[in-house]
Every structure is written in C-alpha cells, then in structure tokens.
Amino acid sequence: RRRRRRGRGRGGGRHTSTSSSAVLERLHRHLTSSQPSSTSTFSTCYPFTAPLKNAMCRSLEFKRALRLFVQREVCPALGVSRVAYQRKPTFRVHLAGGAAQGAPHADGLQPYNHQPGEVNVWVPLTAVFGSNSLVCESAPGAGDFHSLEAEPGQFVSFYGNRCWHFTVANDTDVTRVSFDLRVIPFELFDATHCGSGRLKWALARGTVGKEPPGVGTEGYLPPLNLGEYYVDSEDHADDDGAWMR
C-alpha cells in the first residue's frame, strides 16, 4: 500500500520560486561544459550527488532531524511506534534532461534480497511529477506503473520490497533532488536475514541455489545488521556522532 503524507509543521500551498527547493530544481543550469548531464543509465549525477551526500552524512543536525522525522512522521504513517531504519539515507539527483538512473527492480528480489518486512520511505526535496519522478506499481505484480507525485514537505511510503520501481529519462525542465530510506517495523526485523550478503557471496562463486544444506553465515559477506545499516528509532546513541565514523 502506498501512502503520501505531509510532514507536520511543513504545511501550506505549493512552494514558490523563491524557496530553497526551487534552487535545487534548477541545478542543471549550473553544469559546466566539463560536467556531464547524466548520460549514463547508471549515473548518480555527479558532481551534485556526492557533495550532498557527504555534507548530510557529516551533519549531526541532519542525523538528529532524521531520527525525529522517523519517530514523529514515519512511525505514525505506518501505524507502529518503533522501527529499524536505514542509518544513512540514499541521496538522489535526477537532472533535467538526464537519462534514466539504475534499472527496474524490487528491493526484496535479486540482486538485493532485502528482508520482506521492509518499507521504502521516499522524501522529495523538490516537486516530483512525470518523468522526473520515481515510477512504481501500486501493489506487487499489479503492473500499473505510474509516476509518484509529491511536493516538498511530503513523503511517500511504498512497498518497494516487492513492488517494482524505476526511473525514466527526465524530459521535464525540473531537476529532482530526493533522499530515501528503508524502514522495518521493529517486531518484523529479522536479525538472521542474510539477504544480499549471501547472494553476493553465491554470485561471486557461481553457486546460487547450490549452498549445502544447513550452511550458516560463516564465509558469507555480512548481512544488513541493526547498528550498522539499520538503527533502532528509539536508540539515541548515534546522536554523539559515532555513526559518522
């Protein structure tokens, strides 16, 4: 089930051209002749994505704001009081005129194999619509692909674990800047789920589906663990900056 929610304290009408989001929407106008406008299918839109990610990952203010956002907005939207959430969100910049990024996928299927209780939370920092947005189906296997629409101050939660999603070439005149994180209701968190770690180990050895019966996790790449990839929404220990090290 897909949900769109406006964050409390960030209401109001559509953002105006003087807002910070409007500045982000025009990032493509600041490319120099030596900076590609994302012609690669798997481009991360360097040089904008890396500086944004690095700045946020070094910011204690952002870290604390993220935890409060999860506690006050995401948990109520999912109808739970506690989650394990992605410690370091993924930042995306899809430039106007840029190619599609990545490939169609569902996070719980190969090659990612995230645990099945996981939900995607997608937070646009600019207006998202049409081809600058994320394209998703409304339910696993529905095939009714459509672009998500939201404004700054809103977020979208969807079951990206089994719902296929992807991007297309951005033929709008608006650059999309967003970040996303994955969350798991705490009672559904499976600390034994090896997920992509086990799959990558098998892919590297050509042994997918051929693991011997009863084999443990020894010898496999590590799973996505609580305290590493995920953090408990009730855990304030990271507020001292340890998470950045």
PDB file of C-alpha atoms in Angstrom:
ATOM      1  CA  ARG A   1       0.000   0.000   0.000  1.00  0.00           C
ATOM      2  CA  ARG A   2       1.351   3.413  -0.950  1.00  0.00           C
ATOM      3  CA  ARG A   3       0.945   6.380   1.383  1.00  0.00           C
ATOM      4  CA  ARG A   4       1.634  10.054   0.830  1.00  0.00           C
ATOM      5  CA  ARG A   5       1.892  12.218   3.895  1.00  0.00           C
ATOM      6  CA  ARG A   6       2.645  15.856   4.565  1.00  0.00           C
ATOM      7  CA  GLY A   7       5.054  16.398   7.413  1.00  0.00           C
ATOM      8  CA  ARG A   8       3.641  18.299  10.386  1.00  0.00           C
ATOM      9  CA  GLY A   9       4.894  21.846  10.610  1.00  0.00           C
ATOM     10  CA  ARG A  10       5.589  21.965   6.877  1.00  0.00           C
ATOM     11  CA  GLY A  11       2.137  22.590   5.531  1.00  0.00           C
ATOM     12  CA  GLY A  12       0.937  25.280   3.191  1.00  0.00           C
ATOM     13  CA  GLY A  13       0.457  25.536  -0.546  1.00  0.00           C
ATOM     14  CA  ARG A  14       2.834  24.751  -3.371  1.00  0.00           C
ATOM     15  CA  HIS A  15       6.320  26.083  -2.841  1.00  0.00           C
ATOM     16  CA  THR A  16       7.188  29.350  -4.543  1.00  0.00           C
ATOM     17  CA  SER A  17      10.013  30.121  -6.920  1.00  0.00           C
ATOM     18  CA  THR A  18      11.931  31.789  -4.082  1.00  0.00           C
ATOM     19  CA  SER A  19      12.052  28.650  -1.928  1.00  0.00           C
ATOM     20  CA  SER A  20      15.174  26.566  -1.426  1.00  0.00           C
ATOM     21  CA  SER A  21      13.503  23.714  -3.287  1.00  0.00           C
ATOM     22  CA  ALA A  22      13.252  25.910  -6.371  1.00  0.00           C
ATOM     23  CA  VAL A  23      17.015  26.451  -6.232  1.00  0.00           C
ATOM     24  CA  LEU A  24      17.515  22.675  -6.256  1.00  0.00           C
ATOM     25  CA  GLU A  25      15.121  22.328  -9.184  1.00  0.00           C
ATOM     26  CA  ARG A  26      17.477  24.473 -11.260  1.00  0.00           C
ATOM     27  CA  LEU A  27      20.709  22.607 -10.502  1.00  0.00           C
ATOM     28  CA  HIS A  28      21.022  21.530 -14.125  1.00  0.00           C
ATOM     29  CA  ARG A  29      21.560  25.167 -15.086  1.00  0.00           C
ATOM     30  CA  HIS A  30      24.806  25.206 -13.113  1.00  0.00           C
ATOM     31  CA  LEU A  31      26.587  22.471 -15.038  1.00  0.00           C
ATOM     32  CA  THR A  32      29.829  23.460 -16.681  1.00  0.00           C
ATOM     33  CA  SER A  33      30.953  22.165 -20.057  1.00  0.00           C
ATOM     34  CA  SER A  34      33.190  19.637 -18.296  1.00  0.00           C
ATOM     35  CA  GLN A  35      30.383  18.193 -16.167  1.00  0.00           C
ATOM     36  CA  PRO A  36      28.166  15.575 -17.870  1.00  0.00           C
ATOM     37  CA  SER A  37      24.401  15.896 -17.511  1.00  0.00           C
ATOM     38  CA  SER A  38      23.923  12.222 -16.690  1.00  0.00           C
ATOM     39  CA  THR A  39      24.034  10.404 -20.000  1.00  0.00           C
ATOM     40  CA  SER A  40      24.776   7.070 -18.361  1.00  0.00           C
ATOM     41  CA  THR A  41      21.928   4.747 -17.408  1.00  0.00           C
ATOM     42  CA  PHE A  42      23.586   4.131 -14.042  1.00  0.00           C
ATOM     43  CA  SER A  43      24.775   7.697 -13.432  1.00  0.00           C
ATOM     44  CA  THR A  44      24.464   9.178  -9.940  1.00  0.00           C
ATOM     45  CA  CYS A  45      24.548  12.684 -11.420  1.00  0.00           C
ATOM     46  CA  TYR A  46      27.976  13.635 -10.188  1.00  0.00           C
ATOM     47  CA  PRO A  47      29.069  16.335  -9.284  1.00  0.00           C
ATOM     48  CA  PHE A  48      25.937  17.144  -7.261  1.00  0.00           C
ATOM     49  CA  THR A  49      25.114  13.854  -5.533  1.00  0.00           C
ATOM     50  CA  ALA A  50      28.457  13.246  -3.839  1.00  0.00           C
ATOM     51  CA  PRO A  51      28.744  16.687  -2.166  1.00  0.00           C
ATOM     52  CA  LEU A  52      25.130  16.475  -0.970  1.00  0.00           C
ATOM     53  CA  LYS A  53      25.634  13.001   0.457  1.00  0.00           C
ATOM     54  CA  ASN A  54      28.927  13.893   2.108  1.00  0.00           C
ATOM     55  CA  ALA A  55      27.546  17.049   3.691  1.00  0.00           C
ATOM     56  CA  MET A  56      24.496  15.280   5.117  1.00  0.00           C
ATOM     57  CA  CYS A  57      26.462  12.282   6.349  1.00  0.00           C
ATOM     58  CA  ARG A  58      28.724  14.611   8.330  1.00  0.00           C
ATOM     59  CA  SER A  59      25.860  16.622   9.815  1.00  0.00           C
ATOM     60  CA  LEU A  60      24.776  15.891  13.378  1.00  0.00           C
ATOM     61  CA  GLU A  61      21.831  18.212  12.858  1.00  0.00           C
ATOM     62  CA  PHE A  62      20.631  16.125   9.913  1.00  0.00           C
ATOM     63  CA  LYS A  63      21.130  12.901  11.859  1.00  0.00           C
ATOM     64  CA  ARG A  64      19.008  14.121  14.752  1.00  0.00           C
ATOM     65  CA  ALA A  65      16.378  15.555  12.411  1.00  0.00           C
ATOM     66  CA  LEU A  66      16.216  12.219  10.564  1.00  0.00           C
ATOM     67  CA  ARG A  67      15.554  10.319  13.802  1.00  0.00           C
ATOM     68  CA  LEU A  68      12.804  12.768  14.793  1.00  0.00           C
ATOM     69  CA  PHE A  69      11.298  12.542  11.312  1.00  0.00           C
ATOM     70  CA  VAL A  70      11.177   8.756  11.603  1.00  0.00           C
ATOM     71  CA  GLN A  71       9.691   8.873  15.102  1.00  0.00           C
ATOM     72  CA  ARG A  72       7.143  11.643  14.534  1.00  0.00           C
ATOM     73  CA  GLU A  73       6.141  11.126  10.912  1.00  0.00           C
ATOM     74  CA  VAL A  74       7.129   7.738   9.530  1.00  0.00           C
ATOM     75  CA  CYS A  75       6.101   5.599  12.503  1.00  0.00           C
ATOM     76  CA  PRO A  76       2.586   7.106  12.730  1.00  0.00           C
ATOM     77  CA  ALA A  77       2.157   6.799   8.963  1.00  0.00           C
ATOM     78  CA  LEU A  78       2.946   3.086   9.206  1.00  0.00           C
ATOM     79  CA  GLY A  79       0.825   2.602  12.325  1.00  0.00           C
ATOM     80  CA  VAL A  80       3.746   1.487  14.501  1.00  0.00           C
ATOM     81  CA  SER A  81       5.650   3.023  17.391  1.00  0.00           C
ATOM     82  CA  ARG A  82       9.145   1.721  16.663  1.00  0.00           C
ATOM     83  CA  VAL A  83      11.147   0.809  13.556  1.00  0.00           C
ATOM     84  CA  ALA A  84      14.607  -0.112  12.421  1.00  0.00           C
ATOM     85  CA  TYR A  85      15.561   2.438   9.781  1.00  0.00           C
ATOM     86  CA  GLN A  86      18.368   2.936   7.296  1.00  0.00           C
ATOM     87  CA  ARG A  87      21.135   4.726   9.141  1.00  0.00           C
ATOM     88  CA  LYS A  88      22.474   6.654   6.152  1.00  0.00           C
ATOM     89  CA  PRO A  89      19.774   7.587   3.629  1.00  0.00           C
ATOM     90  CA  THR A  90      20.452   7.411  -0.087  1.00  0.00           C
ATOM     91  CA  PHE A  91      20.537  10.778  -1.853  1.00  0.00           C
ATOM     92  CA  ARG A  92      19.452  11.125  -5.479  1.00  0.00           C
ATOM     93  CA  VAL A  93      19.781  13.906  -8.045  1.00  0.00           C
ATOM     94  CA  HIS A  94      17.983  13.376 -11.361  1.00  0.00           C
ATOM     95  CA  LEU A  95      18.928  16.295 -13.567  1.00  0.00           C
ATOM     96  CA  ALA A  96      16.512  17.805 -16.065  1.00  0.00           C
ATOM     97  CA  GLY A  97      17.430  16.244 -19.403  1.00  0.00           C
ATOM     98  CA  GLY A  98      19.207  13.369 -17.667  1.00  0.00           C
ATOM     99  CA  ALA A  99      18.983   9.688 -18.576  1.00  0.00           C
ATOM    100  CA  ALA A 100      17.143   7.084 -16.514  1.00  0.00           C
ATOM    101  CA  GLN A 101      19.035   6.063 -13.387  1.00  0.00           C
ATOM    102  CA  GLY A 102      19.571   2.443 -12.452  1.00  0.00           C
ATOM    103  CA  ALA A 103      17.401  -0.434 -13.629  1.00  0.00           C
ATOM    104  CA  PRO A 104      13.876  -1.633 -12.745  1.00  0.00           C
ATOM    105  CA  HIS A 105      13.971  -3.633  -9.529  1.00  0.00           C
ATOM    106  CA  ALA A 106      12.221  -4.641  -6.327  1.00  0.00           C
ATOM    107  CA  ASP A 107      14.417  -4.408  -3.229  1.00  0.00           C
ATOM    108  CA  GLY A 108      13.416  -7.797  -1.837  1.00  0.00           C
ATOM    109  CA  LEU A 109      14.262  -9.679  -5.034  1.00  0.00           C
ATOM    110  CA  GLN A 110      17.593 -10.448  -6.665  1.00  0.00           C
ATOM    111  CA  PRO A 111      20.161  -8.982  -6.566  1.00  0.00           C
ATOM    112  CA  TYR A 112      19.314  -7.069  -3.359  1.00  0.00           C
ATOM    113  CA  ASN A 113      17.225  -9.537  -1.333  1.00  0.00           C
ATOM    114  CA  HIS A 114      16.322  -7.163   1.486  1.00  0.00           C
ATOM    115  CA  GLN A 115      14.189  -8.677   4.238  1.00  0.00           C
ATOM    116  CA  PRO A 116      10.453  -8.818   3.474  1.00  0.00           C
ATOM    117  CA  GLY A 117       9.227  -6.564   6.312  1.00  0.00           C
ATOM    118  CA  GLU A 118      10.985  -3.556   4.809  1.00  0.00           C
ATOM    119  CA  VAL A 119       9.121  -0.466   3.537  1.00  0.00           C
ATOM    120  CA  ASN A 120      10.569   2.341   1.411  1.00  0.00           C
ATOM    121  CA  VAL A 121      10.244   5.963   2.529  1.00  0.00           C
ATOM    122  CA  TRP A 122      10.894   8.427  -0.295  1.00  0.00           C
ATOM    123  CA  VAL A 123      11.388  12.113   0.530  1.00  0.00           C
ATOM    124  CA  PRO A 124      11.453  14.635  -2.343  1.00  0.00           C
ATOM    125  CA  LEU A 125      13.176  17.952  -1.727  1.00  0.00           C
ATOM    126  CA  THR A 126      11.767  19.330  -4.978  1.00  0.00           C
ATOM    127  CA  ALA A 127       8.456  18.985  -6.802  1.00  0.00           C
ATOM    128  CA  VAL A 128       8.215  15.488  -8.310  1.00  0.00           C
ATOM    129  CA  PHE A 129       5.934  14.626 -11.209  1.00  0.00           C
ATOM    130  CA  GLY A 130       6.002  12.979 -14.610  1.00  0.00           C
ATOM    131  CA  SER A 131       9.377  11.807 -15.839  1.00  0.00           C
ATOM    132  CA  ASN A 132      11.472  13.472 -13.118  1.00  0.00           C
ATOM    133  CA  SER A 133       9.883  11.215 -10.511  1.00  0.00           C
ATOM    134  CA  LEU A 134      10.030   7.585  -9.445  1.00  0.00           C
ATOM    135  CA  VAL A 135       7.816   5.165 -11.355  1.00  0.00           C
ATOM    136  CA  CYS A 136       6.201   2.424  -9.265  1.00  0.00           C
ATOM    137  CA  GLU A 137       3.385  -0.108  -9.298  1.00  0.00           C
ATOM    138  CA  SER A 138       0.681   0.196  -6.637  1.00  0.00           C
ATOM    139  CA  ALA A 139       0.927  -3.417  -5.411  1.00  0.00           C
ATOM    140  CA  PRO A 140       3.236  -6.377  -6.063  1.00  0.00           C
ATOM    141  CA  GLY A 141       2.552  -7.680  -9.558  1.00  0.00           C
ATOM    142  CA  ALA A 142      -0.096  -5.038 -10.338  1.00  0.00           C
ATOM    143  CA  GLY A 143       1.844  -3.692 -13.299  1.00  0.00           C
ATOM    144  CA  ASP A 144       0.003  -0.346 -13.093  1.00  0.00           C
ATOM    145  CA  PHE A 145       3.174   1.716 -13.272  1.00  0.00           C
ATOM    146  CA  HIS A 146       2.790   5.426 -12.691  1.00  0.00           C
ATOM    147  CA  SER A 147       4.904   8.361 -11.583  1.00  0.00           C
ATOM    148  CA  LEU A 148       4.693   9.318  -7.926  1.00  0.00           C
ATOM    149  CA  GLU A 149       3.638  12.902  -7.326  1.00  0.00           C
ATOM    150  CA  ALA A 150       4.547  14.915  -4.241  1.00  0.00           C
ATOM    151  CA  GLU A 151       5.765  18.316  -3.116  1.00  0.00           C
ATOM    152  CA  PRO A 152       8.485  19.405  -0.691  1.00  0.00           C
ATOM    153  CA  GLY A 153       7.159  18.778   2.807  1.00  0.00           C
ATOM    154  CA  GLN A 154       5.588  15.459   1.810  1.00  0.00           C
ATOM    155  CA  PHE A 155       6.950  11.941   1.750  1.00  0.00           C
ATOM    156  CA  VAL A 156       5.780   8.736   0.101  1.00  0.00           C
ATOM    157  CA  SER A 157       5.947   5.280   1.658  1.00  0.00           C
ATOM    158  CA  PHE A 158       5.553   2.216  -0.546  1.00  0.00           C
ATOM    159  CA  TYR A 159       6.330  -1.486  -0.509  1.00  0.00           C
ATOM    160  CA  GLY A 160       9.409  -1.310  -2.700  1.00  0.00           C
ATOM    161  CA  ASN A 161      10.451  -4.681  -1.346  1.00  0.00           C
ATOM    162  CA  ARG A 162       8.089  -6.412  -3.777  1.00  0.00           C
ATOM    163  CA  CYS A 163       6.725  -3.558  -5.901  1.00  0.00           C
ATOM    164  CA  TRP A 164       8.871  -2.949  -8.957  1.00  0.00           C
ATOM    165  CA  HIS A 165      10.099   0.637  -9.355  1.00  0.00           C
ATOM    166  CA  PHE A 166      12.426   2.555 -11.629  1.00  0.00           C
ATOM    167  CA  THR A 167      13.129   5.908 -13.241  1.00  0.00           C
ATOM    168  CA  VAL A 168      12.882   7.080 -16.844  1.00  0.00           C
ATOM    169  CA  ALA A 169      14.717   9.824 -18.727  1.00  0.00           C
ATOM    170  CA  ASN A 170      13.858  13.179 -17.169  1.00  0.00           C
ATOM    171  CA  ASP A 171      12.341  15.169 -20.034  1.00  0.00           C
ATOM    172  CA  THR A 172      10.944  17.867 -17.722  1.00  0.00           C
ATOM    173  CA  ASP A 173      12.690  21.176 -17.032  1.00  0.00           C
ATOM    174  CA  VAL A 174      12.857  20.378 -13.300  1.00  0.00           C
ATOM    175  CA  THR A 175      15.740  18.613 -11.578  1.00  0.00           C
ATOM    176  CA  ARG A 176      14.601  16.189  -8.898  1.00  0.00           C
ATOM    177  CA  VAL A 177      16.520  16.041  -5.614  1.00  0.00           C
ATOM    178  CA  SER A 178      15.384  13.470  -3.073  1.00  0.00           C
ATOM    179  CA  PHE A 179      16.542  11.071  -0.414  1.00  0.00           C
ATOM    180  CA  ASP A 180      15.148   7.720   0.567  1.00  0.00           C
ATOM    181  CA  LEU A 181      15.488   5.264   3.393  1.00  0.00           C
ATOM    182  CA  ARG A 182      14.206   1.815   4.195  1.00  0.00           C
ATOM    183  CA  VAL A 183      12.396   1.059   7.435  1.00  0.00           C
ATOM    184  CA  ILE A 184      11.198  -2.126   9.103  1.00  0.00           C
ATOM    185  CA  PRO A 185       8.562  -2.272  11.877  1.00  0.00           C
ATOM    186  CA  PHE A 186      10.663  -3.415  14.803  1.00  0.00           C
ATOM    187  CA  GLU A 187       8.634  -6.525  15.538  1.00  0.00           C
ATOM    188  CA  LEU A 188       9.258  -7.677  11.950  1.00  0.00           C
ATOM    189  CA  PHE A 189      13.017  -7.131  11.969  1.00  0.00           C
ATOM    190  CA  ASP A 190      14.846 -10.383  11.235  1.00  0.00           C
ATOM    191  CA  ALA A 191      18.399 -10.310  12.556  1.00  0.00           C
ATOM    192  CA  THR A 192      19.146 -13.641  10.852  1.00  0.00           C
ATOM    193  CA  HIS A 193      18.238 -12.492   7.344  1.00  0.00           C
ATOM    194  CA  CYS A 194      21.387 -12.682   5.225  1.00  0.00           C
ATOM    195  CA  GLY A 195      19.855 -11.093   2.162  1.00  0.00           C
ATOM    196  CA  SER A 196      22.166  -9.508  -0.365  1.00  0.00           C
ATOM    197  CA  GLY A 197      25.283 -10.557   1.529  1.00  0.00           C
ATOM    198  CA  ARG A 198      24.525 -14.238   0.971  1.00  0.00           C
ATOM    199  CA  LEU A 199      23.502 -13.673  -2.630  1.00  0.00           C
ATOM    200  CA  LYS A 200      26.658 -11.708  -3.490  1.00  0.00           C
ATOM    201  CA  TRP A 201      28.793 -14.468  -1.988  1.00  0.00           C
ATOM    202  CA  ALA A 202      26.986 -17.042  -4.106  1.00  0.00           C
ATOM    203  CA  LEU A 203      27.122 -14.930  -7.267  1.00  0.00           C
ATOM    204  CA  ALA A 204      30.854 -14.473  -6.884  1.00  0.00           C
ATOM    205  CA  ARG A 205      31.289 -18.253  -6.795  1.00  0.00           C
ATOM    206  CA  GLY A 206      28.592 -19.230  -9.277  1.00  0.00           C
ATOM    207  CA  THR A 207      26.772 -21.203  -6.585  1.00  0.00           C
ATOM    208  CA  VAL A 208      23.373 -19.508  -6.394  1.00  0.00           C
ATOM    209  CA  GLY A 209      20.890 -22.130  -5.176  1.00  0.00           C
ATOM    210  CA  LYS A 210      23.654 -24.679  -4.560  1.00  0.00           C
ATOM    211  CA  GLU A 211      24.555 -23.926  -0.957  1.00  0.00           C
ATOM    212  CA  PRO A 212      24.892 -27.128   1.097  1.00  0.00           C
ATOM    213  CA  PRO A 213      22.011 -27.901   3.493  1.00  0.00           C
ATOM    214  CA  GLY A 214      22.362 -26.363   6.936  1.00  0.00           C
ATOM    215  CA  VAL A 215      25.153 -23.996   5.966  1.00  0.00           C
ATOM    216  CA  GLY A 216      25.430 -20.977   8.254  1.00  0.00           C
ATOM    217  CA  THR A 217      26.509 -17.435   7.557  1.00  0.00           C
ATOM    218  CA  GLU A 218      30.204 -18.160   8.125  1.00  0.00           C
ATOM    219  CA  GLY A 219      32.111 -17.364   4.952  1.00  0.00           C
ATOM    220  CA  TYR A 220      29.401 -15.103   3.573  1.00  0.00           C
ATOM    221  CA  LEU A 221      29.503 -11.347   3.298  1.00  0.00           C
ATOM    222  CA  PRO A 222      27.767  -9.766   6.313  1.00  0.00           C
ATOM    223  CA  PRO A 223      24.000  -9.119   6.266  1.00  0.00           C
ATOM    224  CA  LEU A 224      22.425  -5.691   6.774  1.00  0.00           C
ATOM    225  CA  ASN A 225      22.621  -5.527  10.555  1.00  0.00           C
ATOM    226  CA  LEU A 226      20.957  -3.448  13.234  1.00  0.00           C
ATOM    227  CA  GLY A 227      23.538  -0.962  14.485  1.00  0.00           C
ATOM    228  CA  GLU A 228      25.254  -0.905  11.104  1.00  0.00           C
ATOM    229  CA  TYR A 229      22.978  -0.483   8.068  1.00  0.00           C
ATOM    230  CA  TYR A 230      19.886  -0.071  10.271  1.00  0.00           C
ATOM    231  CA  VAL A 231      19.416   1.770  13.544  1.00  0.00           C
ATOM    232  CA  ASP A 232      16.672   1.499  16.181  1.00  0.00           C
ATOM    233  CA  SER A 233      14.369   4.527  16.116  1.00  0.00           C
ATOM    234  CA  GLU A 234      14.413   4.532  19.921  1.00  0.00           C
ATOM    235  CA  ASP A 235      18.219   4.496  20.121  1.00  0.00           C
ATOM    236  CA  HIS A 236      19.767   7.938  20.739  1.00  0.00           C
ATOM    237  CA  ALA A 237      23.336   6.616  20.970  1.00  0.00           C
ATOM    238  CA  ASP A 238      24.202   7.882  17.495  1.00  0.00           C
ATOM    239  CA  ASP A 239      23.451  11.471  18.446  1.00  0.00           C
ATOM    240  CA  ASP A 240      27.057  11.952  19.566  1.00  0.00           C
ATOM    241  CA  GLY A 241      28.305  11.499  16.000  1.00  0.00           C
ATOM    242  CA  ALA A 242      29.583   7.933  16.359  1.00  0.00           C
ATOM    243  CA  TRP A 243      27.526   6.935  13.320  1.00  0.00           C
ATOM    244  CA  MET A 244      29.740   9.102  11.082  1.00  0.00           C
ATOM    245  CA  ARG A 245      32.917   7.236  11.924  1.00  0.00           C
TER     246      ARG A 245
END
